[in-house]
Coordinates of C-alpha atoms and ligand atoms in Angstrom, one line a residue:
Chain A
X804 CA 0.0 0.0 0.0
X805 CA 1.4 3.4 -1.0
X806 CA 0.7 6.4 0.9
X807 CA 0.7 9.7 0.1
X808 CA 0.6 13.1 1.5
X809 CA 1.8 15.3 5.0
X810 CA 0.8 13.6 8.3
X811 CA 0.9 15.0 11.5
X812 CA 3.2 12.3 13.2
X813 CA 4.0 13.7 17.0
X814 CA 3.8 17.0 18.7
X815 CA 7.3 19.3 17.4
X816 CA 7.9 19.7 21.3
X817 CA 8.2 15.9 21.8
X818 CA 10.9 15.4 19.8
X819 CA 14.0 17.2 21.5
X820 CA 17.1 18.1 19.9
X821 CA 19.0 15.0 19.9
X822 CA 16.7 12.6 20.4
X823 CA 14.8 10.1 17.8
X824 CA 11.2 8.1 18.4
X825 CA 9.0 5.9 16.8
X826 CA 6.0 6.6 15.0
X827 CA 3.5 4.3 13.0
X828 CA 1.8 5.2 10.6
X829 CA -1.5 3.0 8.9
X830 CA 0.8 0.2 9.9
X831 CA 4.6 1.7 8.7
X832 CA 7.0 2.1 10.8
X833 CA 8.6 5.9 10.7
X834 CA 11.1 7.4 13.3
X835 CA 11.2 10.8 13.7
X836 CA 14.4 12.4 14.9
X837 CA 16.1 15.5 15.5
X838 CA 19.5 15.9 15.2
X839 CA 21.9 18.4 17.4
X840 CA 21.3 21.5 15.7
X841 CA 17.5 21.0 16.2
X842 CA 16.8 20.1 12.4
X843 CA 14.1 17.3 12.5
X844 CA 14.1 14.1 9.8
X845 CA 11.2 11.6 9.1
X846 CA 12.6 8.4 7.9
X847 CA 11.6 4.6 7.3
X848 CA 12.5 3.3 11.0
X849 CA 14.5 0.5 9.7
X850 CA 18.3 0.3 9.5
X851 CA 19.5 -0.7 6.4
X852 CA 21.8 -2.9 7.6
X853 CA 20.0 -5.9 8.8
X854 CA 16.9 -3.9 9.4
X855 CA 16.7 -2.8 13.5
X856 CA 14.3 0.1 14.0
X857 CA 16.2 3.4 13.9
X858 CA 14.4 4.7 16.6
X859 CA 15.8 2.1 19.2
X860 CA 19.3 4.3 18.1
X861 CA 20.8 7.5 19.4
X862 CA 21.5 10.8 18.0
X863 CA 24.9 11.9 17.4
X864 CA 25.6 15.5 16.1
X865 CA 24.1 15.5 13.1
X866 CA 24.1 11.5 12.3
X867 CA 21.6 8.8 14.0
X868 CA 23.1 5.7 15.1
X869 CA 21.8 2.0 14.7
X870 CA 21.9 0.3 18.3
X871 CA 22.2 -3.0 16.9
X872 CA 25.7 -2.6 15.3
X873 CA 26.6 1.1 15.2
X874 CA 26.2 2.4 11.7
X875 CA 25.6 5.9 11.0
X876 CA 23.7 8.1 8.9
X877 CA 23.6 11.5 7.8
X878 CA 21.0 13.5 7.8
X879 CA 20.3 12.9 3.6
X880 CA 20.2 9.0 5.0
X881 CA 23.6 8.3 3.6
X882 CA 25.6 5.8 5.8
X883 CA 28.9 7.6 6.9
X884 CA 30.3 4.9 9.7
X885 CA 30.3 1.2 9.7
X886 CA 32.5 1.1 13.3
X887 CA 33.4 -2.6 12.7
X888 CA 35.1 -1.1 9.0
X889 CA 36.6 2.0 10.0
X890 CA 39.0 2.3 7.5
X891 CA 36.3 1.4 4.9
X892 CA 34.8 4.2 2.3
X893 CA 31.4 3.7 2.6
X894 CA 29.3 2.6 -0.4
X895 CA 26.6 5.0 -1.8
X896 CA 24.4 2.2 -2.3
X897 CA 24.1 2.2 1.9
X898 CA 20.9 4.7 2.3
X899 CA 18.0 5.0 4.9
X900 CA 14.8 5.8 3.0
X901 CA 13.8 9.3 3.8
X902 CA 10.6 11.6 3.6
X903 CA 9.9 15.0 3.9
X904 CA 9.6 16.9 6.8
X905 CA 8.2 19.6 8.2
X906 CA 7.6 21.8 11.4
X907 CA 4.4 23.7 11.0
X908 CA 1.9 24.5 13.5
X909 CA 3.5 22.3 16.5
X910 CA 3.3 19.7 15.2
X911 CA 6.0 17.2 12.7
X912 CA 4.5 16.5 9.5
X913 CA 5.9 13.6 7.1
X914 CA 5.5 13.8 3.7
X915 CA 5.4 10.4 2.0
X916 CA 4.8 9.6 -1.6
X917 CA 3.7 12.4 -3.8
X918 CA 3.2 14.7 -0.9
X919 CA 3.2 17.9 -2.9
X920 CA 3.6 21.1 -0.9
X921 CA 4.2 20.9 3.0
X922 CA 1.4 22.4 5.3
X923 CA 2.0 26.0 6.4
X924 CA -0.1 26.8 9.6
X925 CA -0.2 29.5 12.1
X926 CA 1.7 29.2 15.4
X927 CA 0.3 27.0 17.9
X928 CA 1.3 25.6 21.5
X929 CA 1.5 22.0 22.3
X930 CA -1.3 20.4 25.0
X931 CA -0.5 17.2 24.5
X932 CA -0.8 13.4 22.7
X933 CA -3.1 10.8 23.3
X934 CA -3.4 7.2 21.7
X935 CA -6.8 5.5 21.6
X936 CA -7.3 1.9 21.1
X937 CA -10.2 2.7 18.6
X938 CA -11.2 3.3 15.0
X939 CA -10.2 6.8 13.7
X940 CA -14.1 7.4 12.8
X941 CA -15.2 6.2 16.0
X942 CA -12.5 9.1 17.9
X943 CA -14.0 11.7 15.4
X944 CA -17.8 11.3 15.9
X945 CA -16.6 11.8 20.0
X946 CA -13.9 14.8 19.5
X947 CA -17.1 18.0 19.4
X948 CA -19.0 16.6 22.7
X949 CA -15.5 15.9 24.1
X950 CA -13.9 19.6 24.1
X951 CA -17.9 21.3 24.6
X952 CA -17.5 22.2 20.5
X953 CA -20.7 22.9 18.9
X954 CA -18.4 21.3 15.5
X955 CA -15.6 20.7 13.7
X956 CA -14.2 21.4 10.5
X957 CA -11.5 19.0 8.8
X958 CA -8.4 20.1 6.9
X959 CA -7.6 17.0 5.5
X960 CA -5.5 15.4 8.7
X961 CA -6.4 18.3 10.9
X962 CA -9.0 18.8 12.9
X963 CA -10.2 22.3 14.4
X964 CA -12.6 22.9 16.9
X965 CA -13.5 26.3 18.4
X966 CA -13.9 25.6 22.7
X967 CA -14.6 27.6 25.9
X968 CA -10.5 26.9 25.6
X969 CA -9.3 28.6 22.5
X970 CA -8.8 27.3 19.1
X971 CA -7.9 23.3 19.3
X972 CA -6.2 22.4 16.4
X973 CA -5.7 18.4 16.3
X974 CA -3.0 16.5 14.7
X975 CA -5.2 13.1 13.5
X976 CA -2.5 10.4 13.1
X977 CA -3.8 7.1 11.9
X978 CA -1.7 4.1 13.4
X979 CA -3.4 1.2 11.9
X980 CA -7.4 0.1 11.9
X981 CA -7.4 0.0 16.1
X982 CA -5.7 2.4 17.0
X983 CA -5.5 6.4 16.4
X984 CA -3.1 9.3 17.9
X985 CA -4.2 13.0 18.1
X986 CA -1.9 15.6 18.5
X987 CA -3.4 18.1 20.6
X988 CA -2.2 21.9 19.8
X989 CA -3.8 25.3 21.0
X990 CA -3.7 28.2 18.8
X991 CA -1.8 31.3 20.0
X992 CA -4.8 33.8 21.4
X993 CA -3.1 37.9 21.4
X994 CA -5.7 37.6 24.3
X995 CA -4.1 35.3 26.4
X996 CA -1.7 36.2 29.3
X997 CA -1.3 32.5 30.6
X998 CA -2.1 29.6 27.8
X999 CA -1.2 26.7 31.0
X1000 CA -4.7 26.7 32.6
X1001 CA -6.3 26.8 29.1
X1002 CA -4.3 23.6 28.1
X1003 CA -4.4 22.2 31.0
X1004 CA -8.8 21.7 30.8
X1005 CA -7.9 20.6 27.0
X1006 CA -5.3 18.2 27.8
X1007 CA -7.4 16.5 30.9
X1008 CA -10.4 16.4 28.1
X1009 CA -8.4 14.9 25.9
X1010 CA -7.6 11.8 28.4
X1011 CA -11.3 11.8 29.2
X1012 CA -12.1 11.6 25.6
X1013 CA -9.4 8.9 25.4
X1014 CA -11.3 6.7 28.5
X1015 CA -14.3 7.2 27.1
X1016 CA -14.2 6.2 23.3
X1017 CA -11.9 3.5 24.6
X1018 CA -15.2 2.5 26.8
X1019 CA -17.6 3.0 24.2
X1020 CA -15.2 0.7 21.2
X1021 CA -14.5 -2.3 24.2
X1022 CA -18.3 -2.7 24.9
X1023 CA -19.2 -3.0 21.9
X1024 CA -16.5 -5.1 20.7
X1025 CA -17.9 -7.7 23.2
X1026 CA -21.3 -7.9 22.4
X1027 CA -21.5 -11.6 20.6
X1028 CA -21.9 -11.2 17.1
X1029 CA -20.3 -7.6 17.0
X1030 CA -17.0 -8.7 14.4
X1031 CA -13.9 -8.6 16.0
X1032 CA -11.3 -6.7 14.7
X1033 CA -7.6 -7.2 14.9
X1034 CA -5.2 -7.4 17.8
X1035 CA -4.4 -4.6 18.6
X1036 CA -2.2 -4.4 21.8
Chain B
X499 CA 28.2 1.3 60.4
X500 CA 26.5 -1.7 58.5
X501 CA 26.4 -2.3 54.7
X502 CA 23.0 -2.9 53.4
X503 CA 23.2 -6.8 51.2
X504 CA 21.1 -6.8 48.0
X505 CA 19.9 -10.2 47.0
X506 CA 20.5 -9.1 43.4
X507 CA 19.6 -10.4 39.9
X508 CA 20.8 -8.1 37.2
X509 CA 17.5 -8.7 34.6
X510 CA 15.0 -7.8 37.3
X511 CA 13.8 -4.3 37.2
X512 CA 12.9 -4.0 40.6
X513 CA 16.9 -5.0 41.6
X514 CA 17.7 -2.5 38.9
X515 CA 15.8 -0.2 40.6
X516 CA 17.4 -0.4 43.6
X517 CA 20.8 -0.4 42.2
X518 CA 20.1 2.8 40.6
X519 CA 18.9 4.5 43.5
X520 CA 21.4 3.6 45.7
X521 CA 23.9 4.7 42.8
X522 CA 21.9 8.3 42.6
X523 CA 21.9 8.3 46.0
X524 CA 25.8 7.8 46.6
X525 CA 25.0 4.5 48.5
X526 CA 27.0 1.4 48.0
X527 CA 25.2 -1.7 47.9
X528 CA 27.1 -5.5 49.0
X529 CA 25.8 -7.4 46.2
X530 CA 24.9 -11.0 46.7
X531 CA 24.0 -12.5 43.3
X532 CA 20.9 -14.6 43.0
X533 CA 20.4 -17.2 40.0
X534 CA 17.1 -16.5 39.1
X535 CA 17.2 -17.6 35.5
X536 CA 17.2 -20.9 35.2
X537 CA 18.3 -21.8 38.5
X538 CA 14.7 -20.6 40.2
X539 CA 16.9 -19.9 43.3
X540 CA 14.6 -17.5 44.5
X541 CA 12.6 -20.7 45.6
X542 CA 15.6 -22.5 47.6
X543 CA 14.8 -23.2 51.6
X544 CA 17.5 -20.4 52.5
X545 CA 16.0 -17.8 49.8
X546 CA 12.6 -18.9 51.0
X547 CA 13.9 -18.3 54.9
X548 CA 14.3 -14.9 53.9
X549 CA 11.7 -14.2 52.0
X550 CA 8.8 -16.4 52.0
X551 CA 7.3 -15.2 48.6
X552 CA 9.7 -16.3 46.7
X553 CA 11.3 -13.5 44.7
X554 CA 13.1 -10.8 44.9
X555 CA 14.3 -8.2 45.7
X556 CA 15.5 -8.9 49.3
X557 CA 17.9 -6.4 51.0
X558 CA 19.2 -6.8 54.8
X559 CA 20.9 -4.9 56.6
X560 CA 22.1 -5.9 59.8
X561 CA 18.9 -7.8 61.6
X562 CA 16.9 -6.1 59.2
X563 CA 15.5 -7.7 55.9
X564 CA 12.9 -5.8 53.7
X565 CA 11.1 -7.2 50.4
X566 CA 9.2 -4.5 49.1
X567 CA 11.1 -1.8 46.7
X568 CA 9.2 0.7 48.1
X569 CA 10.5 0.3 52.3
X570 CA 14.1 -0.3 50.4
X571 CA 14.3 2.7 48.6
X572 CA 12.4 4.6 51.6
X573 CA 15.0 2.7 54.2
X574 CA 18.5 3.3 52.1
X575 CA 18.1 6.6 51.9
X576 CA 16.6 7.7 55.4
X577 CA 19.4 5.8 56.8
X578 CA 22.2 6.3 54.3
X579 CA 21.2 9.7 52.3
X580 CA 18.7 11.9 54.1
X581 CA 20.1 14.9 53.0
X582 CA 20.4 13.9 49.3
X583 CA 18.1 16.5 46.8
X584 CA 16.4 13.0 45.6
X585 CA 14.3 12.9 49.2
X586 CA 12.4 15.5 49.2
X587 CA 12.8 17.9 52.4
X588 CA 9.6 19.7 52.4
X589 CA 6.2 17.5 53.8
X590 CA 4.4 18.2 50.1
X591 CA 6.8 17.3 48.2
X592 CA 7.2 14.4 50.3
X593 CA 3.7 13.2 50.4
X594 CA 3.7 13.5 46.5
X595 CA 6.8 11.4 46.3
X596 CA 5.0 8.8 48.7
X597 CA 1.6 8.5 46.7
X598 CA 3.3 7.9 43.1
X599 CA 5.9 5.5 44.6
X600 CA 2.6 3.7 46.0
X601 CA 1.0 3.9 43.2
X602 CA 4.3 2.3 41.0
X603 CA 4.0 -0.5 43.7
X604 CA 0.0 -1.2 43.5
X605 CA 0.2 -0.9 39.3
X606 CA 2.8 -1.7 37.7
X607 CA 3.1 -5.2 38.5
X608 CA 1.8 -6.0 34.8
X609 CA 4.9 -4.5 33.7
X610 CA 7.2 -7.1 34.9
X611 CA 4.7 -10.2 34.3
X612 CA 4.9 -8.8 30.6
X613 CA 7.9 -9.0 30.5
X614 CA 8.9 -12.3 32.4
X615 CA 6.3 -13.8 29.8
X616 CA 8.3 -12.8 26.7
X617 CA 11.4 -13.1 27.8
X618 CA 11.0 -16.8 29.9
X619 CA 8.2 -18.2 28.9
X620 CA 6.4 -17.2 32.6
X621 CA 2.3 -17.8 32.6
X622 CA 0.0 -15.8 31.0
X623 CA -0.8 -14.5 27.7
X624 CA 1.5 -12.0 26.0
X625 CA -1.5 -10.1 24.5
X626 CA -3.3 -9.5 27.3
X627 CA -0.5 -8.4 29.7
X628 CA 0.8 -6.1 27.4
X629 CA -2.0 -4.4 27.1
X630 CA -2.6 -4.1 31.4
X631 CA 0.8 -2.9 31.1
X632 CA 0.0 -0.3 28.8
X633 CA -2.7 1.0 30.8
X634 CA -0.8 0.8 33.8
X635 CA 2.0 3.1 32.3
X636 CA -0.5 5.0 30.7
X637 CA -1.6 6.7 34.7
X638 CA 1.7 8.0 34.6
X639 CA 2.2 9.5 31.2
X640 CA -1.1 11.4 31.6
X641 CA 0.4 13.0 34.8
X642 CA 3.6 13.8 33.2
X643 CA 1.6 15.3 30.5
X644 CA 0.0 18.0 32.6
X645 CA 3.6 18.2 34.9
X646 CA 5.1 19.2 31.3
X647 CA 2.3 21.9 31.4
X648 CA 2.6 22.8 35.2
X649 CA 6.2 23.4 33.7
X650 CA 7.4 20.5 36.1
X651 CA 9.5 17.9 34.9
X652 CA 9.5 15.1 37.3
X653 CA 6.4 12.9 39.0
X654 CA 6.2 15.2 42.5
X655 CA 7.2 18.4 41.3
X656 CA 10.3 20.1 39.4
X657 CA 12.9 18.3 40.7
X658 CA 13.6 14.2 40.8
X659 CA 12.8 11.9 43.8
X660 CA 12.7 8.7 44.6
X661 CA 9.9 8.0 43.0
X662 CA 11.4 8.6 39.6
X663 CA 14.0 6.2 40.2
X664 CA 11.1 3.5 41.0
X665 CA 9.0 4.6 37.4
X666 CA 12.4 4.3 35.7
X667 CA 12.8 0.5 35.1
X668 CA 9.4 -0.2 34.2
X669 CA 9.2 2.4 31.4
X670 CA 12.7 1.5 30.4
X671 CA 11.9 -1.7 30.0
X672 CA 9.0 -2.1 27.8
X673 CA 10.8 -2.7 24.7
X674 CA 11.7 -6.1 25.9
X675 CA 7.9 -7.4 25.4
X676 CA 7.2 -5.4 22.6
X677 CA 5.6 -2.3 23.8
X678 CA 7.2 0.6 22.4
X679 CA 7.7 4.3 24.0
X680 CA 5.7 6.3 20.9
X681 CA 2.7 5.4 23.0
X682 CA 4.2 7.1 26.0
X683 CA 5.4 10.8 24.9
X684 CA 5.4 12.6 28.6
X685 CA 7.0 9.9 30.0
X686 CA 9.5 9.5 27.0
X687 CA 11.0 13.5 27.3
X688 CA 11.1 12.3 31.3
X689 CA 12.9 9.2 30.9
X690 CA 15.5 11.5 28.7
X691 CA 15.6 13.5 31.8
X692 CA 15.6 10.9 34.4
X693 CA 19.3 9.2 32.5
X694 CA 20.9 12.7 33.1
X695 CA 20.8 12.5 36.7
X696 CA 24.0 12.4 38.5
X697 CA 24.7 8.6 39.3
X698 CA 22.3 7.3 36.6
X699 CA 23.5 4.0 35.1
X700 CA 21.7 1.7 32.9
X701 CA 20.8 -2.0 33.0
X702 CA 21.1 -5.2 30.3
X703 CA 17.6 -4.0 28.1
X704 CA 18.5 0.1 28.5
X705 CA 20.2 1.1 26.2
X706 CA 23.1 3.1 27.6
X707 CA 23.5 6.1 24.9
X708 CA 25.0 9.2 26.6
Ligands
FES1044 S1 21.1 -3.5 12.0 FE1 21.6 -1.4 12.1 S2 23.8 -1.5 12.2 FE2 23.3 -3.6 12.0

């Protein structure tokens, strides 16, 4: 399956300089990382070595390094350092795949396939992330009630609901058929002295929301007859 | 003055956790190694004399012996490092400390039956104790969620305790039965902040990067 387009992988202020994590997306494995300087990458999270998630590795400067055995990559993906070859000149041929990235609104955005241009959106502040164990639908239909919205309007993987909070603007981020992240971010308000109340209510909605669709999916999931999807866990 | 004996075991993350306080703490442990794996010494008459459940940890100390890793981390550093910044000196701050290390000890016991599943083939089924582990780290990622917020980077307030020693293992550890930290963001930036403590050291499983 080929995907295509900017998604909304993780909240910009999770990912710290120097630091890398994982992030799935409909079922493919991506690591985000940034590197020293604070540049963020989106990559396949699979070493091209002998294929150990990325992620599980560590930053160096501006490289990433596999835990399994070492190697390094730059940031185009290239393979600089095989540590049990150091004298070797590394082979071109030796390249993570990479996507585009981008920093827009608070959030990290990958661009995979033909992903065209890359989102440009006002400033916002982080609230926070949750993963529910449900359908992505089944987390939309519950996002208006949840924040006290009277609705919502999509922009294609963003969701924006006006509260008694401030703007929400929500990172969806589909991890496979069971499962679904949002990135919560909260517009910048010129009204607002302190934004840390405001995102506090949003971000203790958010894990109600979370409980609640979580409730909602498992009951019905074990009424006889109901079909069962896949594992999730 | 007495040195407290660990009854250790260096892939259980309740030991670790111990090991890495007292290391934070500037407390060194006697270390009496246990064979756990395969040797199920935990279950021989003298282990069982000691402690009568069967596992581990066990720490004595003089005529002392303790099995929970809540009273060992309490009793190492009232008696060894009550000064240290990692026990809190103000009755708040202490009371916070005291409520998340009891609720590490009431929850997370999925965490290590998760693991001891995967890893050796202990009862249960892999599915189902991941997920009770998930939801039993989940408790504290929501808290550090609104601590990041509060502007507060550790579980009782802006500086470390004891209590983020006793988290540590069990987040650090999840990889081992295939749970991975992407689900756990707050507590991910914390962990990063929990391995630059002075003292911090890792165990067999955590990766040791810095
Ligand atoms: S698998 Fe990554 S270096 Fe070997």
């Amino acid at each position: 399956m080929s995907i295509n387009g900017w998604f909304p992988l993780s909240l910009a202020a999770s990912v710290t300089p120097g630091s890398s994590t994982g992030a799935v997306l409909q079922g493919q494995d991506i690591v985000l990382w940034r590197d020293a300087s604070g540049a963020p990458h989106a990559w396949e999270d699979r070493c091209p070595h002998r294929g150990m998630k990325l992620s599980f590795g560590f930053v160096r400067g501006d490289h990433i390094a596999c835990l399994y055995h070492g190697w390094e990559y730059g940031a185009d993906g290239q393979c600089r350092s095989i540590p049990a070859h150091p004298k070797l000149e590394v082979p071109k041929t030796i390249c993570a795949t990479t996507y585009g990235i981008a920093e827009s609104g608070g959030l990290l955005w990958a661009g995979l396939g033909e992903h065209g241009e890359a989102p440009d959106l006002p400033a916002a502040d982080p609230v926070r992330s949750v993963q529910i164990e449900a359908p992505i639908n089944a987390v939309l239909a519950a996002l208006p009630t949840a924040f006290g919205a009277t609705g919502l309007s999509l922009d294609g993987p963003l969701a924006m609901l006006d509260t008694e909070w401030g703007r929400l603007a929500i990172g969806l981020h589909e991890l496979g058929p069971q499962r679904t992240a949002l990135h919560l971010t909260r517009r910048l308000d010129p009204e607002d002295e302190d934004s840390t109340p405001a995102r506090i209510a949003l971000a203790r909605a958010a894990t109600r929301l979370r409980d609640q669709v979580e409730a909602a999916t498992h009951h019905a999931a074990a009424v006889p007859g109901t079909p069962q999807q896949g594992e999730t866990a | 003055m007495s040195q407290p004996l660990l009854y250790d075991y260096a892939l259980d993350a309740d030991c670790y956790g111990i090991r890495l306080a007292a290391g934070c703490l500037g407390i060194e442990l006697a270390l009496r190694s246990v064979d756990v794996h395969p040797g199920q010494e935990q279950l021989s008459p003298a282990m069982l004399a000691l402690n009568p459940q069967g596992r581990l940890p066990v720490l004595t100390d003089g005529a002392l012996t303790l099995t929970q890793t809540l009273s060992i981390l309490l009793y190492l550093a009232e008696s060894y490092a009550p000064d240290h910044p990692l026990m809190p000196q103000d009755a708040l701050t202490g009371a916070r400390m005291l409520d998340w290390m009891s609720l590490a000890a009431a929850t997370l016991a999925p965490c290590a039956q998760a693991r001891a599943c995967a890893m050796m083939n202990a009862p249960g089924t892999l599915t189902q104790l991941r997920r009770d582990a998930r939801r039993a780290l989940r408790l504290f990622d929501d808290h550090m969620a609104l601590q990041g917020l509060r502007g507060e980077g550790f579980l009782a307030g802006p500086e470390a305790t004891l209590a983020d020693l006793m988290l540590f293992p069990a987040f650090a550890l999840t990889r081992d039965y295939g749970l991975d930290h992407d689900a756990f963001p707050a507590l991910a930036l914390w962990a990063r902040r929990v391995r630059r403590l002075p003292g911090f050291h890792t165990m067999p499983g955590v990766p040791d990067y810095h």
